[in-house]
GROMACS .gro file of C-alpha atoms in nm:
model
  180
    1UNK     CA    1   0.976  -0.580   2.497
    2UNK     CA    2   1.303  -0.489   2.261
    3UNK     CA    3   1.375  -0.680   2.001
    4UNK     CA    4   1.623  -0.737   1.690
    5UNK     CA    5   1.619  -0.827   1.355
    6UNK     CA    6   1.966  -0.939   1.214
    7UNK     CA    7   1.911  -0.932   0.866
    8UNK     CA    8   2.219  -1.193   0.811
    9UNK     CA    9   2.029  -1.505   0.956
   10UNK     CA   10   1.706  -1.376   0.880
   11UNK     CA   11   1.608  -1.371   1.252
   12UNK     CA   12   1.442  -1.184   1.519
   13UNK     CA   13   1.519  -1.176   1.881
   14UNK     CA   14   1.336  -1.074   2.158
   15UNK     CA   15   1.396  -0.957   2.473
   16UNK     CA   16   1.232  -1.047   2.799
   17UNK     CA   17   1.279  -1.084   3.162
   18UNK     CA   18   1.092  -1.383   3.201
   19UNK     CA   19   0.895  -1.606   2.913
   20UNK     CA   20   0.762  -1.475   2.659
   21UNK     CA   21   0.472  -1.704   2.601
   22UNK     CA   22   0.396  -1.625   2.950
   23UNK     CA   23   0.400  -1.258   2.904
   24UNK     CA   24   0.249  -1.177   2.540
   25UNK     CA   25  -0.075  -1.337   2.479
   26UNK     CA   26  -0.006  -1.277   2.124
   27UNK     CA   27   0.319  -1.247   1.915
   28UNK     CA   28   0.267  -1.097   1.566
   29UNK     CA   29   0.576  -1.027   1.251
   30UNK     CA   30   0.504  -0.933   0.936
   31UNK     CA   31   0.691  -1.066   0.621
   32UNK     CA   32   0.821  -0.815   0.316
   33UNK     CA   33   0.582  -0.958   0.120
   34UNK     CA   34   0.277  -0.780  -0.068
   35UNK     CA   35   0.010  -0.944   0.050
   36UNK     CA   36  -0.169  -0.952  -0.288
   37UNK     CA   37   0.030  -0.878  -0.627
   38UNK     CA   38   0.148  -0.952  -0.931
   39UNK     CA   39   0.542  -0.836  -1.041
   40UNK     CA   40   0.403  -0.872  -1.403
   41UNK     CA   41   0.137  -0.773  -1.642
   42UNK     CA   42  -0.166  -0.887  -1.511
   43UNK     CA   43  -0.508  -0.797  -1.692
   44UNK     CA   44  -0.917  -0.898  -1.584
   45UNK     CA   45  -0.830  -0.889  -1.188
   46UNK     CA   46  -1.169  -0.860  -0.934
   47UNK     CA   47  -1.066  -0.826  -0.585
   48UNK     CA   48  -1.341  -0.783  -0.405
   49UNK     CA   49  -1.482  -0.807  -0.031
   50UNK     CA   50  -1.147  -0.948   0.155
   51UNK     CA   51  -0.988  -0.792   0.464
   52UNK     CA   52  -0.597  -0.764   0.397
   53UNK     CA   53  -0.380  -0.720   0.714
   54UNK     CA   54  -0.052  -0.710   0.892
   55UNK     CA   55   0.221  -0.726   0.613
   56UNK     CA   56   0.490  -0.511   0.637
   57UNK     CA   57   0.504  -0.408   0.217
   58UNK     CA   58   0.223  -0.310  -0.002
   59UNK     CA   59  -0.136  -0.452   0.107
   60UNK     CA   60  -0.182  -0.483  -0.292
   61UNK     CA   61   0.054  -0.417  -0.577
   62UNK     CA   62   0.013  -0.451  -0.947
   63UNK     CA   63   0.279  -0.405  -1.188
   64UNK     CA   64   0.170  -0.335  -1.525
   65UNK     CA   65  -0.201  -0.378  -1.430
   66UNK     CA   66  -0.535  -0.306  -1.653
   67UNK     CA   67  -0.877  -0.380  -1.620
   68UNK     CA   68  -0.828  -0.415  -1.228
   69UNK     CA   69  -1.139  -0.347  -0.991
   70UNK     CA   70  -1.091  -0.376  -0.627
   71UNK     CA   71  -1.435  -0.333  -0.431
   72UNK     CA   72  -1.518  -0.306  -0.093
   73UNK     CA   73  -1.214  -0.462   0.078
   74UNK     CA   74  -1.046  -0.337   0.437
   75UNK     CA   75  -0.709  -0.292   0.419
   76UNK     CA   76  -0.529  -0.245   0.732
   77UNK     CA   77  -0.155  -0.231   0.947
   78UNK     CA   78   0.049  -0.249   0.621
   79UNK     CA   79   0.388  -0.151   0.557
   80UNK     CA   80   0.715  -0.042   0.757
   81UNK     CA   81   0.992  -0.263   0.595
   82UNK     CA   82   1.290  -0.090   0.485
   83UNK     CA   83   1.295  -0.072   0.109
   84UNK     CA   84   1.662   0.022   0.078
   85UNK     CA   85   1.901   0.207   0.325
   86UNK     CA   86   1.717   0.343   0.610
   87UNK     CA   87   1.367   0.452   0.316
   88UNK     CA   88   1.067   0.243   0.464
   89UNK     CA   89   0.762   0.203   0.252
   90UNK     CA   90   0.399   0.016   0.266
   91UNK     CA   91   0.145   0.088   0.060
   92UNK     CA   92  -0.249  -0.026   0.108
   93UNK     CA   93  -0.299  -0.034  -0.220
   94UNK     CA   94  -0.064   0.053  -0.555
   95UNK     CA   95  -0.023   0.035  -0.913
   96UNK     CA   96   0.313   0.042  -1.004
   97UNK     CA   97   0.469   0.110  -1.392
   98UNK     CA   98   0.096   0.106  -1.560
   99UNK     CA   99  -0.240   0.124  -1.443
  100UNK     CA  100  -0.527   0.130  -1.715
  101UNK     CA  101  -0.911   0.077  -1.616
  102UNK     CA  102  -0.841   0.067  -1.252
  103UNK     CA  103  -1.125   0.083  -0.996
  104UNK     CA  104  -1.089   0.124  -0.664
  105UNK     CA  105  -1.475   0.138  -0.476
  106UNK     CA  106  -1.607   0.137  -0.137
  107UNK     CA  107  -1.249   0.000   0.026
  108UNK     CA  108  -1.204   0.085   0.399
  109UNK     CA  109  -0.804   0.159   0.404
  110UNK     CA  110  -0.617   0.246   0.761
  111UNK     CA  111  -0.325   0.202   0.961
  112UNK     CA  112  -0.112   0.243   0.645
  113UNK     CA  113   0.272   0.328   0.659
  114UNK     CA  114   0.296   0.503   0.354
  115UNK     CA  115   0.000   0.609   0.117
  116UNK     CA  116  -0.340   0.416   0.103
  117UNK     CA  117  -0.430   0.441  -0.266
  118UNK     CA  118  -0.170   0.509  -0.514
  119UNK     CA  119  -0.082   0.530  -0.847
  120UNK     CA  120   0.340   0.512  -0.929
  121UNK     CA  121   0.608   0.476  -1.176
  122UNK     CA  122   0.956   0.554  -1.309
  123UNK     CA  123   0.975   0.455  -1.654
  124UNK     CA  124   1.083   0.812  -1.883
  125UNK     CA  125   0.708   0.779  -2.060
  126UNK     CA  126   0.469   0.654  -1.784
  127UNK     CA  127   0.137   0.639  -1.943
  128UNK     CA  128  -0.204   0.560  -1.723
  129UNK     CA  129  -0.561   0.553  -1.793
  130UNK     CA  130  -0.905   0.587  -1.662
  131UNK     CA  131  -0.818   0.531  -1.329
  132UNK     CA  132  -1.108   0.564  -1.056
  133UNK     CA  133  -1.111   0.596  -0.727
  134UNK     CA  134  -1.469   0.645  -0.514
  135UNK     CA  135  -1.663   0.597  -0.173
  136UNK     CA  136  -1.306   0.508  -0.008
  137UNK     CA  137  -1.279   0.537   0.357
  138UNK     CA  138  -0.876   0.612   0.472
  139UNK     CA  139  -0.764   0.721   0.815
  140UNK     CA  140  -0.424   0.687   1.011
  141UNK     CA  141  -0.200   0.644   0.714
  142UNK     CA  142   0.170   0.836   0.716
  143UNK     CA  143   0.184   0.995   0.444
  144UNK     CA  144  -0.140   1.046   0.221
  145UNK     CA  145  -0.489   0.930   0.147
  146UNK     CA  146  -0.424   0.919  -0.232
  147UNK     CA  147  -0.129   0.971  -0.373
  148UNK     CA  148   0.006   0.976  -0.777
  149UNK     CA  149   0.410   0.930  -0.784
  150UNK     CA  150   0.539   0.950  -1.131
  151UNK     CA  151   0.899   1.067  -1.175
  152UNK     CA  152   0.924   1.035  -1.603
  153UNK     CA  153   0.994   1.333  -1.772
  154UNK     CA  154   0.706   1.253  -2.058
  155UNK     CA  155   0.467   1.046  -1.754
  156UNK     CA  156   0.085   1.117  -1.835
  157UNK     CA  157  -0.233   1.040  -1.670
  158UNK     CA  158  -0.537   1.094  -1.823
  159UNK     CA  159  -0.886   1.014  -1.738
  160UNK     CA  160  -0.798   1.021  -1.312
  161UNK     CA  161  -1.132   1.055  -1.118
  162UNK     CA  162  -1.117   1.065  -0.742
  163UNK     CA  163  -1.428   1.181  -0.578
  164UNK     CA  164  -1.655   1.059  -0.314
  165UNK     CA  165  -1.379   0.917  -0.034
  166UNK     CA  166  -1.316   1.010   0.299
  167UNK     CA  167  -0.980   1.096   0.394
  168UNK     CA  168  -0.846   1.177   0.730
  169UNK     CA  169  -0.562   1.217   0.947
  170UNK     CA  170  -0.303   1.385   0.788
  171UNK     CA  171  -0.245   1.463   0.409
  172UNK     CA  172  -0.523   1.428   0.167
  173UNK     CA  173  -0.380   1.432  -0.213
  174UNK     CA  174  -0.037   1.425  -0.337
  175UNK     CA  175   0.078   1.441  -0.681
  176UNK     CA  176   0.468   1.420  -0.742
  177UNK     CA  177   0.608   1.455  -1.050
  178UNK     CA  178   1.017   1.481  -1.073
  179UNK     CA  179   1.188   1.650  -1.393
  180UNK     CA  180   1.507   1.574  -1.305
   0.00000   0.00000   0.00000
């Protein structure tokens, strides 16, 4: 049941005593992909009623999004990969550098590595708006059920409504904001 990735060849090996078809009904690995996601500006996006599973970055990622709804999708074992050194990460669902008119409704989120819902960015004058996030369901995430990470020294959000979810297991809201 050990195994090893060698990151030079791109390759995992696994150990076993005897066959591993014989063993494992089922082997599963995740790529570092986002399973959904744009790395651009993206605008007029409906995601809606999908169930998004078993990748080991973000579940969804927009950069640069606006006018994005996402409506009542499951979301589920997401995230793990190493991001850089030994920092893992895995989002269910973010918005990275920009997020105006976002909607995020009736979405069952869980087994998350990271944060199931968040908002992020690092440029010096991070703007967002009218972000909205209701009737979520999260539960057995690692770090929180919604989450805003924006580390500019001028970052704003305005407009940010987040009411009606259930979150569970664990941390409920984080906002981080970094001024140095």
């Amino acid at each position: 049941g050990e195994y090893w990735y060698d990151s030079t060849n791109d390759s995992v090996y696994l150990y076993s005593t005897s066959n591993p078809a014989s063993y494992y009904t089922t082997i599963e690995l995740c790529y570092k992909i986002n399973i959904i996601g744009a790395a651009s500006t993206v605008s007029d996006v409906v995601i809606e009623n999908i169930h998004i599973s078993h990748g080991s970055a973000h579940g969804i990622n927009f950069t640069d999004g606006s006018n994005i709804t996402i409506r009542e999708c499951e979301i589920s074992y997401i995230g793990g990969s190493f991001l850089s050194g030994t920092t893992r990460y895995g989002n269910g669902i973010q918005f990275y550098s920009g997020a105006d008119n976002i909607i995020v409704e009736r979405c069952k989120i869980y087994e998350i590595f990271d944060s199931c819902i968040t908002p992020q960015g690092s440029d010096a004058s991070e703007e967002m708006n009218n972000i909205i996030i209701r009737n979520n369901l999260c539960y057995n995430f690692g770090k929180n059920g919604f989450e805003i990470f924006l580390s500019g020294d001028n970052s704003i959000v305005n407009s940010l409504h987040v009411f009606n979810n259930t979150f569970y297991d664990i941390i409920v809201v984080s906002i981080t904001y970094n001024t140095s």
